[in-house]
């Protein structure tokens, strides 16, 4: 395995770190699944998500903040009401796929060289 490949893989891990951490939590996965189930793209409020996830308002807000930092959700305000919805996370998913494809190629090369 070349040093350049390892440096590239390290950079890809850094690029996807926040996204992977956000996806790795069961409660955040539940929030993502809940947002995916919505027919409307208008978003959901924290109170809606507390009812569905059975989490406290502070816990839902905490998880939404992590999802927001990872560019998975965005927030839209209407007066005093905040609605959370999917942001354009296609680039994050493409970066993750690139990481996985690169890792798989390196592992397959390593396996062939045994």
mmCIF file of C-alpha atoms in Angstrom:
data_model
loop_
_atom_site.group_PDB
_atom_site.id
_atom_site.type_symbol
_atom_site.label_atom_id
_atom_site.label_comp_id
_atom_site.label_asym_id
_atom_site.label_seq_id
_atom_site.Cartn_x
_atom_site.Cartn_y
_atom_site.Cartn_z
ATOM 1 C CA UNK A 1 0.000 0.000 0.000
ATOM 2 C CA UNK A 2 1.450 3.320 -1.021
ATOM 3 C CA UNK A 3 1.887 6.185 1.405
ATOM 4 C CA UNK A 4 -0.097 8.444 -0.956
ATOM 5 C CA UNK A 5 -3.078 6.074 -0.762
ATOM 6 C CA UNK A 6 -2.967 6.150 3.022
ATOM 7 C CA UNK A 7 -2.734 9.944 3.085
ATOM 8 C CA UNK A 8 -5.712 10.182 0.746
ATOM 9 C CA UNK A 9 -7.674 7.732 2.898
ATOM 10 C CA UNK A 10 -6.837 9.759 6.006
ATOM 11 C CA UNK A 11 -8.086 12.930 4.304
ATOM 12 C CA UNK A 12 -11.289 11.151 3.281
ATOM 13 C CA UNK A 13 -11.853 10.034 6.871
ATOM 14 C CA UNK A 14 -11.389 13.641 8.053
ATOM 15 C CA UNK A 15 -13.809 14.902 5.385
ATOM 16 C CA UNK A 16 -16.527 12.467 6.464
ATOM 17 C CA UNK A 17 -15.903 12.376 10.231
ATOM 18 C CA UNK A 18 -18.803 14.623 11.327
ATOM 19 C CA UNK A 19 -21.177 12.952 8.905
ATOM 20 C CA UNK A 20 -20.226 9.462 10.104
ATOM 21 C CA UNK A 21 -20.472 10.485 13.767
ATOM 22 C CA UNK A 22 -23.905 11.981 13.172
ATOM 23 C CA UNK A 23 -25.113 8.834 11.433
ATOM 24 C CA UNK A 24 -23.665 6.526 14.068
ATOM 25 C CA UNK A 25 -26.147 7.281 16.834
ATOM 26 C CA UNK A 26 -29.351 5.257 17.102
ATOM 27 C CA UNK A 27 -31.452 8.255 18.171
ATOM 28 C CA UNK A 28 -30.179 10.375 15.293
ATOM 29 C CA UNK A 29 -30.918 7.497 12.933
ATOM 30 C CA UNK A 30 -34.476 7.525 14.282
ATOM 31 C CA UNK A 31 -34.748 11.274 13.631
ATOM 32 C CA UNK A 32 -33.414 10.783 10.090
ATOM 33 C CA UNK A 33 -35.879 7.953 9.453
ATOM 34 C CA UNK A 34 -38.716 10.098 10.827
ATOM 35 C CA UNK A 35 -37.816 12.945 8.484
ATOM 36 C CA UNK A 36 -37.591 10.509 5.562
ATOM 37 C CA UNK A 37 -41.098 9.227 6.312
ATOM 38 C CA UNK A 38 -42.613 12.691 5.998
ATOM 39 C CA UNK A 39 -44.501 13.189 2.744
ATOM 40 C CA UNK A 40 -44.124 16.945 3.048
ATOM 41 C CA UNK A 41 -40.748 18.667 2.847
ATOM 42 C CA UNK A 42 -41.946 21.376 5.235
ATOM 43 C CA UNK A 43 -40.015 19.866 8.146
ATOM 44 C CA UNK A 44 -40.834 18.923 11.694
ATOM 45 C CA UNK A 45 -40.675 20.838 14.940
ATOM 46 C CA UNK A 46 -38.816 19.638 18.020
ATOM 47 C CA UNK A 47 -42.163 18.913 19.699
ATOM 48 C CA UNK A 48 -43.134 16.638 16.799
ATOM 49 C CA UNK A 49 -39.871 14.746 17.105
ATOM 50 C CA UNK A 50 -40.168 14.385 20.894
ATOM 51 C CA UNK A 51 -43.505 12.612 20.463
ATOM 52 C CA UNK A 52 -42.161 10.246 17.812
ATOM 53 C CA UNK A 53 -38.768 9.495 19.371
ATOM 54 C CA UNK A 54 -39.858 9.525 23.027
ATOM 55 C CA UNK A 55 -36.869 11.743 23.803
ATOM 56 C CA UNK A 56 -36.919 14.909 25.877
ATOM 57 C CA UNK A 57 -36.924 18.287 24.159
ATOM 58 C CA UNK A 58 -33.301 18.979 25.199
ATOM 59 C CA UNK A 59 -32.216 15.564 23.875
ATOM 60 C CA UNK A 60 -33.960 16.105 20.524
ATOM 61 C CA UNK A 61 -32.465 19.596 20.273
ATOM 62 C CA UNK A 62 -29.018 18.188 21.030
ATOM 63 C CA UNK A 63 -29.337 15.514 18.316
ATOM 64 C CA UNK A 64 -30.719 18.034 15.823
ATOM 65 C CA UNK A 65 -27.771 20.329 16.516
ATOM 66 C CA UNK A 66 -25.344 17.500 15.707
ATOM 67 C CA UNK A 67 -27.296 16.666 12.536
ATOM 68 C CA UNK A 68 -27.251 20.358 11.611
ATOM 69 C CA UNK A 69 -23.467 20.619 12.136
ATOM 70 C CA UNK A 70 -23.034 17.588 9.859
ATOM 71 C CA UNK A 71 -25.177 19.282 7.173
ATOM 72 C CA UNK A 72 -27.838 16.598 7.383
ATOM 73 C CA UNK A 73 -30.655 18.868 8.501
ATOM 74 C CA UNK A 74 -31.366 22.554 8.139
ATOM 75 C CA UNK A 75 -33.698 24.810 10.046
ATOM 76 C CA UNK A 76 -36.456 27.071 8.800
ATOM 77 C CA UNK A 77 -38.151 29.583 11.084
ATOM 78 C CA UNK A 78 -41.722 30.799 10.872
ATOM 79 C CA UNK A 79 -42.226 33.366 13.572
ATOM 80 C CA UNK A 80 -41.306 31.603 16.798
ATOM 81 C CA UNK A 81 -41.606 28.112 15.305
ATOM 82 C CA UNK A 82 -38.559 26.267 13.967
ATOM 83 C CA UNK A 83 -38.887 23.474 11.429
ATOM 84 C CA UNK A 84 -36.132 20.951 10.764
ATOM 85 C CA UNK A 85 -35.796 19.361 7.341
ATOM 86 C CA UNK A 86 -33.146 17.619 5.259
ATOM 87 C CA UNK A 87 -30.457 19.825 3.885
ATOM 88 C CA UNK A 88 -28.760 18.921 0.653
ATOM 89 C CA UNK A 89 -26.624 16.101 2.006
ATOM 90 C CA UNK A 90 -25.958 14.462 -1.353
ATOM 91 C CA UNK A 91 -22.348 15.693 -1.296
ATOM 92 C CA UNK A 92 -21.864 14.114 2.153
ATOM 93 C CA UNK A 93 -23.195 10.792 0.903
ATOM 94 C CA UNK A 94 -20.957 10.993 -2.191
ATOM 95 C CA UNK A 95 -17.925 11.685 0.035
ATOM 96 C CA UNK A 96 -18.838 8.709 2.208
ATOM 97 C CA UNK A 97 -19.224 6.505 -0.881
ATOM 98 C CA UNK A 98 -15.830 7.669 -2.155
ATOM 99 C CA UNK A 99 -14.299 6.773 1.218
ATOM 100 C CA UNK A 100 -15.902 3.330 1.211
ATOM 101 C CA UNK A 101 -14.925 2.650 -2.409
ATOM 102 C CA UNK A 102 -11.330 3.711 -1.724
ATOM 103 C CA UNK A 103 -11.141 1.637 1.460
ATOM 104 C CA UNK A 104 -12.605 -1.374 -0.331
ATOM 105 C CA UNK A 105 -10.083 -1.052 -3.184
ATOM 106 C CA UNK A 106 -7.184 -0.863 -0.724
ATOM 107 C CA UNK A 107 -8.449 -3.875 1.217
ATOM 108 C CA UNK A 108 -8.944 -5.902 -1.961
ATOM 109 C CA UNK A 109 -5.395 -5.043 -3.094
ATOM 110 C CA UNK A 110 -4.056 -6.050 0.297
ATOM 111 C CA UNK A 111 -6.000 -9.339 0.136
ATOM 112 C CA UNK A 112 -4.664 -10.099 -3.361
ATOM 113 C CA UNK A 113 -1.087 -9.557 -2.167
ATOM 114 C CA UNK A 114 -1.342 -12.185 0.559
#
